[in-house]
Coordinates of C-alpha atoms in Angstrom, one line a residue:
M143 CA 111.0 75.3 67.3
K144 CA 109.7 74.4 70.8
N145 CA 106.0 75.2 69.9
L146 CA 106.5 73.3 66.3
L147 CA 108.1 70.0 68.5
K148 CA 104.8 70.2 70.9
K149 CA 102.7 70.1 67.6
I150 CA 104.5 67.3 65.9
L151 CA 105.3 65.2 68.7
P152 CA 102.9 63.1 70.9
P153 CA 102.8 64.1 74.6
S154 CA 104.0 60.8 75.8
L155 CA 107.4 61.1 73.8
I156 CA 107.5 64.7 74.9
S157 CA 107.1 63.7 78.6
F158 CA 109.5 60.9 78.1
Y159 CA 112.1 63.4 76.7
H160 CA 111.8 65.7 79.8
L161 CA 112.1 62.3 82.1
C162 CA 115.2 61.6 80.1
L163 CA 116.8 64.8 80.9
A164 CA 115.8 64.7 84.5
F165 CA 117.5 61.4 84.9
L166 CA 120.7 62.5 82.9
G167 CA 121.0 65.7 84.8
A168 CA 121.2 63.5 88.3
I169 CA 123.6 61.2 87.0
L170 CA 125.8 64.2 85.7
F171 CA 125.8 65.7 89.0
G172 CA 125.9 62.6 91.3
F173 CA 122.3 62.7 92.7
P174 CA 123.5 65.6 95.3
S175 CA 119.8 65.5 96.6
K176 CA 120.5 62.4 98.5
K177 CA 123.1 64.2 100.5
I178 CA 121.0 67.1 101.8
I179 CA 117.6 67.8 103.6
L180 CA 115.5 69.1 100.4
I181 CA 112.2 70.8 101.3
G182 CA 109.6 71.2 98.4
V183 CA 106.9 73.6 98.6
T184 CA 104.1 73.5 96.3
G185 CA 100.5 75.2 95.8
T186 CA 98.8 77.6 94.1
N187 CA 99.6 80.8 96.1
G188 CA 102.0 81.3 99.0
K189 CA 104.8 79.0 97.8
T190 CA 107.7 82.0 97.5
T191 CA 106.8 83.7 100.7
T192 CA 106.8 80.3 102.3
T193 CA 110.3 79.4 101.2
E194 CA 111.8 82.6 102.1
M195 CA 110.2 82.1 105.7
I196 CA 111.5 78.8 106.2
A197 CA 115.0 80.1 105.1
S198 CA 114.8 82.9 107.5
I199 CA 114.2 80.3 110.3
F200 CA 116.9 77.9 109.3
E201 CA 119.4 81.0 109.0
K202 CA 118.2 82.5 112.3
A203 CA 119.1 79.1 113.7
R204 CA 122.5 79.2 112.2
K205 CA 122.2 76.7 109.7
K206 CA 123.5 76.8 106.1
I207 CA 121.0 76.6 103.4
A208 CA 120.4 76.9 99.8
L209 CA 117.2 78.6 98.4
L210 CA 115.4 78.3 94.8
N211 CA 112.3 80.1 94.1
S212 CA 110.9 82.7 92.1
M213 CA 112.4 85.5 93.3
R214 CA 116.1 84.2 93.7
F215 CA 118.9 81.6 94.0
K216 CA 120.8 81.6 97.3
I217 CA 123.5 79.2 98.3
G218 CA 125.0 80.2 101.7
K219 CA 125.7 84.0 101.6
K220 CA 125.8 84.3 97.8
E221 CA 122.6 85.0 96.0
E222 CA 121.3 86.1 92.6
T223 CA 118.0 87.4 91.3
N224 CA 116.0 85.0 89.4
K225 CA 115.7 86.4 86.1
L226 CA 115.0 83.1 84.1
R227 CA 111.1 84.1 84.7
M228 CA 111.0 80.4 85.5
T229 CA 110.0 79.4 89.0
M230 CA 111.2 76.0 88.9
P231 CA 114.3 76.1 86.3
G232 CA 114.5 72.9 84.6
R233 CA 116.8 70.3 82.8
F234 CA 120.3 70.3 84.7
F235 CA 119.9 73.7 86.6
I236 CA 118.5 72.5 89.7
Q237 CA 120.8 69.5 90.2
R238 CA 123.8 71.9 89.5
F239 CA 122.7 74.2 92.1
L240 CA 122.2 71.3 94.7
K241 CA 125.7 70.2 93.6
K242 CA 127.3 73.6 94.4
A243 CA 125.0 73.8 97.6
L244 CA 126.6 70.6 98.9
K245 CA 130.0 71.9 98.0
E246 CA 129.6 75.4 100.2
G247 CA 128.4 73.0 103.2
C248 CA 124.7 73.7 103.1
E249 CA 122.7 71.3 105.1
Y250 CA 119.0 72.3 103.9
A251 CA 117.8 73.3 100.6
I252 CA 114.3 74.7 100.0
I253 CA 112.8 74.5 96.5
E254 CA 109.6 76.3 95.0
V255 CA 107.8 73.3 93.2
T256 CA 105.4 74.2 90.2
S257 CA 102.7 71.8 88.6
E258 CA 104.7 72.8 85.2
G259 CA 107.6 71.8 86.5
I260 CA 106.3 68.2 87.8
K261 CA 104.5 68.0 84.4
Q262 CA 107.9 68.2 82.9
H263 CA 109.4 65.7 85.6
R264 CA 111.8 68.5 87.2
H265 CA 110.8 67.0 90.7
R266 CA 112.3 63.6 89.5
F267 CA 115.5 62.1 90.9
L268 CA 115.2 64.6 93.8
D269 CA 115.3 63.0 97.1
F270 CA 112.8 65.4 98.9
K271 CA 112.8 64.8 102.6
V272 CA 109.9 67.3 103.2
A273 CA 106.8 68.3 100.8
V274 CA 104.7 71.4 101.8
F275 CA 101.2 72.0 100.4
T276 CA 100.1 75.6 100.9
N277 CA 96.6 75.9 99.1
L278 CA 95.0 74.8 96.0
S279 CA 92.7 77.0 93.8
P280 CA 92.1 76.8 89.8
E281 CA 95.1 77.9 87.7
H282 CA 97.0 76.7 84.9
I283 CA 93.6 74.9 83.7
E284 CA 94.4 75.1 80.1
A285 CA 98.2 74.0 80.5
H286 CA 96.9 70.8 82.4
G287 CA 93.4 70.3 80.9
S288 CA 91.3 70.4 84.1
F289 CA 91.5 71.5 87.6
E290 CA 91.9 67.7 88.6
K291 CA 94.8 67.1 86.6
Y292 CA 96.2 70.1 88.0
R293 CA 95.7 69.1 91.2
E294 CA 97.0 65.3 90.4
A295 CA 100.3 67.2 89.3
K296 CA 100.7 68.8 92.6
L297 CA 100.1 65.3 94.2
K298 CA 103.0 63.8 92.2
L299 CA 105.4 66.0 94.6
F300 CA 104.0 64.0 97.7
E301 CA 104.1 60.8 95.8
A302 CA 107.7 61.3 95.4
T303 CA 108.4 62.2 98.9
K304 CA 108.4 59.5 101.5
E305 CA 109.4 61.3 104.7
I306 CA 107.5 64.0 105.8
H307 CA 104.4 65.7 104.3
V308 CA 103.3 69.3 105.8
I309 CA 99.8 70.0 104.6
N310 CA 97.4 73.0 105.1
I311 CA 94.3 71.3 106.7
E312 CA 91.8 73.9 106.1
D313 CA 92.2 74.1 102.2
K314 CA 89.3 72.1 100.8
N315 CA 91.6 70.0 99.0
A316 CA 93.6 68.8 102.0
D317 CA 92.0 65.2 101.9
Y318 CA 93.7 64.7 98.6
F319 CA 97.0 65.2 99.9
L320 CA 96.4 63.4 103.3
K321 CA 95.6 60.1 101.3
I322 CA 99.2 60.0 100.1
P323 CA 101.4 57.7 102.5
A324 CA 104.4 59.1 104.4
K325 CA 106.3 58.3 107.5
K326 CA 105.0 61.5 109.1
K327 CA 102.3 63.8 108.3
I328 CA 102.1 67.1 109.7
T329 CA 98.9 69.6 109.3
F330 CA 98.5 73.2 110.1
G331 CA 95.8 75.9 109.8
L332 CA 94.6 78.9 111.7
K333 CA 92.0 77.0 113.9
K334 CA 92.8 73.3 112.8
G335 CA 95.9 70.9 112.4
D336 CA 99.0 69.9 114.3
F337 CA 100.0 73.5 114.4
N338 CA 97.4 76.6 114.5
L339 CA 97.4 80.0 115.7
K340 CA 96.3 78.9 119.5
N341 CA 99.1 76.4 120.2
T342 CA 102.0 78.2 118.2
N343 CA 101.2 81.9 119.2
I344 CA 103.1 83.1 116.1
K345 CA 103.2 86.9 115.2
I346 CA 104.1 88.2 112.0
Q347 CA 104.5 91.9 110.9
I348 CA 103.2 91.7 107.3
P349 CA 99.7 91.9 106.7
G350 CA 97.1 89.5 105.3
E351 CA 95.5 86.4 106.8
F352 CA 97.2 84.3 103.9
N353 CA 100.4 85.3 105.4
L354 CA 99.6 83.6 108.7
Y355 CA 98.8 80.5 106.7
N356 CA 102.5 80.6 105.0
A357 CA 103.9 81.3 108.6
L358 CA 102.3 78.1 109.8
G359 CA 103.7 76.1 107.1
A360 CA 107.1 77.5 107.8
F361 CA 106.5 76.9 111.6
S362 CA 105.5 73.2 110.6
V363 CA 108.4 72.7 108.5
A364 CA 110.9 74.1 110.9
K365 CA 109.4 72.6 114.3
T366 CA 109.2 69.2 112.6
L367 CA 112.9 69.2 111.7
G368 CA 113.8 70.3 115.1
I369 CA 114.3 73.9 115.1
D370 CA 114.0 75.4 118.6
E371 CA 110.5 77.2 118.9
E372 CA 111.7 80.2 120.4
I373 CA 114.1 80.7 117.5
I374 CA 111.3 79.8 114.7
K375 CA 108.7 82.6 116.5
K376 CA 111.6 85.2 116.6
A377 CA 112.6 84.6 112.9
L378 CA 109.1 84.8 111.8
R379 CA 108.2 88.2 114.0
E380 CA 111.4 89.7 112.4
F381 CA 110.5 88.8 108.8
K382 CA 109.9 91.9 106.8
G383 CA 108.1 90.2 103.7
V384 CA 109.2 89.3 100.1
P385 CA 110.0 92.1 97.5
G386 CA 106.7 92.6 95.4
R387 CA 104.4 90.7 97.7
M388 CA 102.2 93.3 99.4
E389 CA 105.2 95.7 99.5
E390 CA 104.4 99.3 100.5
V391 CA 106.4 101.5 98.3
I392 CA 104.6 104.8 98.9
S393 CA 103.2 105.6 102.9
R394 CA 102.0 109.1 102.3
P395 CA 99.8 111.0 101.6
F396 CA 98.5 108.0 100.6
K397 CA 99.9 104.0 100.2
V398 CA 101.0 102.4 97.2
I399 CA 101.1 98.6 97.5
V400 CA 102.8 96.3 94.9
D401 CA 101.7 92.8 94.7
Y402 CA 102.4 89.8 92.4
A403 CA 99.0 88.5 92.6
F404 CA 97.6 87.0 89.4
T405 CA 95.1 84.5 90.5
P406 CA 91.6 85.1 91.2
N407 CA 92.1 83.6 94.6
A408 CA 95.2 85.6 95.5
L409 CA 93.9 88.8 94.1
E410 CA 90.6 88.6 96.1
K411 CA 92.7 88.0 99.6
V412 CA 94.9 91.3 98.7
Y413 CA 91.6 93.1 98.0
Q414 CA 90.2 92.3 101.2
T415 CA 93.0 92.5 103.3
L416 CA 93.5 96.2 101.8
T417 CA 90.1 97.0 102.0
S418 CA 90.1 96.3 105.7
K419 CA 93.1 98.7 106.0
L420 CA 91.3 102.1 104.6
G421 CA 91.4 104.9 106.8
N422 CA 87.8 105.9 106.7
K423 CA 84.5 105.5 104.8
N424 CA 85.7 108.2 102.1
S425 CA 89.1 106.4 101.7
Q426 CA 89.4 104.6 98.4
L427 CA 90.8 101.5 96.9
I428 CA 92.5 102.2 93.4
C429 CA 93.5 99.1 91.6
I430 CA 95.7 98.7 88.6
L431 CA 95.7 94.9 87.1
G432 CA 96.3 93.0 84.1
A433 CA 96.3 89.4 83.2
A434 CA 98.8 86.7 83.9
G435 CA 100.5 86.4 80.9
G436 CA 99.1 86.0 76.9
G437 CA 98.3 82.5 75.6
R438 CA 97.3 81.1 78.9
D439 CA 94.3 80.7 81.4
K440 CA 92.3 83.1 79.3
W441 CA 88.9 81.9 81.3
K442 CA 90.2 83.9 84.5
R443 CA 90.6 87.2 82.5
P444 CA 87.0 88.4 83.1
V445 CA 86.9 86.9 86.6
L446 CA 90.0 89.1 87.6
G447 CA 87.7 92.3 86.0
E448 CA 84.7 91.0 88.5
L449 CA 86.8 90.9 91.4
A450 CA 88.3 94.5 90.8
A451 CA 84.9 95.8 90.4
K452 CA 83.7 94.3 93.7
Y453 CA 86.3 95.6 95.9
C454 CA 88.0 98.6 94.1
N455 CA 86.5 102.1 94.1
K456 CA 88.6 102.8 90.8
V457 CA 89.8 100.4 88.3
I458 CA 92.8 100.7 85.7
V459 CA 93.5 97.8 83.6
T460 CA 96.5 97.9 81.8
N461 CA 99.5 95.7 79.9
E462 CA 101.2 92.7 82.0
D463 CA 102.9 90.3 80.1
P464 CA 101.2 89.8 76.8
Y465 CA 103.9 87.5 75.2
D466 CA 102.3 87.0 71.5
E467 CA 99.0 88.0 72.0
D468 CA 97.5 91.5 71.3
P469 CA 97.7 93.2 74.5
W470 CA 94.5 95.5 73.7
Q471 CA 92.8 92.3 73.5
I472 CA 93.8 90.9 76.7
I473 CA 92.9 94.3 78.2
E474 CA 89.4 94.1 77.0
Q475 CA 88.8 90.7 78.2
V476 CA 89.7 91.7 81.7
A477 CA 87.6 94.9 81.5
S478 CA 84.9 93.1 80.4
G479 CA 84.3 91.7 83.6
T480 CA 84.1 95.3 85.5
K481 CA 81.0 95.9 83.7
G482 CA 82.3 99.4 82.5
K483 CA 83.6 100.5 85.7
A484 CA 87.4 100.1 84.5
K485 CA 89.6 102.8 82.5
K486 CA 91.9 100.9 80.0
I487 CA 95.4 102.3 79.8
L488 CA 97.7 100.1 77.5
D489 CA 101.2 101.7 78.7
R490 CA 101.8 100.5 82.3
R491 CA 103.6 103.5 83.5
E492 CA 101.1 105.8 82.0
A493 CA 98.6 103.7 84.2
I494 CA 100.6 103.8 87.3
R495 CA 100.8 107.6 86.6
E496 CA 97.0 108.0 86.1
A497 CA 96.4 106.0 89.6
L498 CA 98.6 108.3 91.6
K499 CA 96.8 111.4 90.3
L500 CA 93.3 110.0 91.1
A501 CA 94.7 109.0 94.7
K502 CA 93.9 111.2 97.9
E503 CA 95.0 111.4 101.3
G504 CA 94.0 108.2 103.1
D505 CA 93.4 105.9 100.1
I506 CA 95.4 103.1 99.0
V507 CA 96.7 102.3 95.4
V508 CA 97.3 98.5 94.8
I509 CA 99.0 97.4 91.5
T510 CA 98.8 93.8 91.0
G511 CA 100.6 91.1 88.7
K512 CA 104.0 92.2 88.3
G513 CA 105.4 92.3 92.0
A514 CA 109.4 92.3 91.6
E515 CA 109.5 90.8 88.3
P516 CA 112.5 92.4 86.3
S517 CA 110.5 92.5 82.7
I518 CA 107.8 92.7 80.7
I519 CA 107.6 89.9 78.1
E520 CA 106.1 91.2 74.7
K521 CA 106.5 89.7 71.1
G522 CA 109.2 87.5 72.3
K523 CA 111.5 90.4 74.1
K524 CA 112.0 90.9 77.5
I525 CA 111.5 94.5 78.1
P526 CA 113.1 95.8 81.3
W527 CA 110.7 96.8 84.2
D528 CA 111.1 97.6 87.9
E529 CA 107.6 98.3 89.2
K530 CA 108.8 100.0 92.4
K531 CA 111.0 102.2 90.5
V532 CA 108.3 103.4 88.1
V533 CA 106.0 104.2 91.0
K534 CA 108.6 106.6 92.8
E535 CA 109.6 108.1 89.6
E536 CA 105.9 108.9 88.7
F537 CA 105.3 109.8 92.3
E538 CA 108.0 112.2 92.4
K539 CA 107.0 113.6 89.0
I540 CA 103.6 114.5 90.4
F541 CA 104.0 115.4 94.0
L542 CA 108.0 116.6 94.4
S543 CA 108.8 118.4 91.2

């Protein structure tokens, strides 16, 4: 029905429909965002980790917070897994969530903001005090029509946020965000910006240069909102990462890493980080990947395959979230970018088993695309899935039985 309406109704009418829902939700729940310090984090990659880092800092400072991201919904000490498969829920969900947060005495709310959510006006009638920009690379191009329109959607969060803008100055799109007026603009980067590695001297225990950017973004928010610097640094040092993001599931005799990366930019950063951690010249990087959902961003499928072929010694392309597409067709499109280097296995569990059999001591197996997602979506059905559990089960069958 939803797809049928999209075909029948003009885009302007659909947009107005979403705007009306956002306004109605704000009225029904009494515009709760006006009574809480609302922080919105947007960008192509790093949103979830940055929101989690911000939450950890504020909790270390003994502040009561609410958190809404692709992983979980948290209000005070109560939390639940985000099983909606929507990073930024729509309609009345966010307004209801903020109303509950206020009732529980939360001072701050941290929300992951997506371009699709912005396109559907889910950010409207939310009184954001802080907007954070992590980075930008091509994504959701088919949904938005072009990279420029995708960027324009991200910019709308900053246009709606009048108080504080926190911007990754080292991203090549930073100038677009810096042009938007705000009472206070804060920049961060590894070498440049108001907050950088030299003048903050932050330390984190999770791998990847990209996580240093996430940490600096979180540091910038907390410092600007008056959190003690030593508390911020302590929280970041103790931060153990986000489930399904560069998460080490098996440590010996080889490592198995599970990561959510499904964009070319994120995937390359994961591969670069893990390549640098291979034990010796004989160690191999064994990669399992798919494509991020049927029916979208088909352009990047062979690009993902090219990256895997570039960085990985062995490549297995498998099923991920085909939705209504033929999963074999998606696999073939990803594999085409590997120039014959990939092994194609439809069953994701079987693909994991095969990778574990190939691995030797000192190797790293990395499985990308799912992270901690609780299901695989195929033909309208959510098939329960737990990547870490499957890895452990197959590892035990091979090595411990």
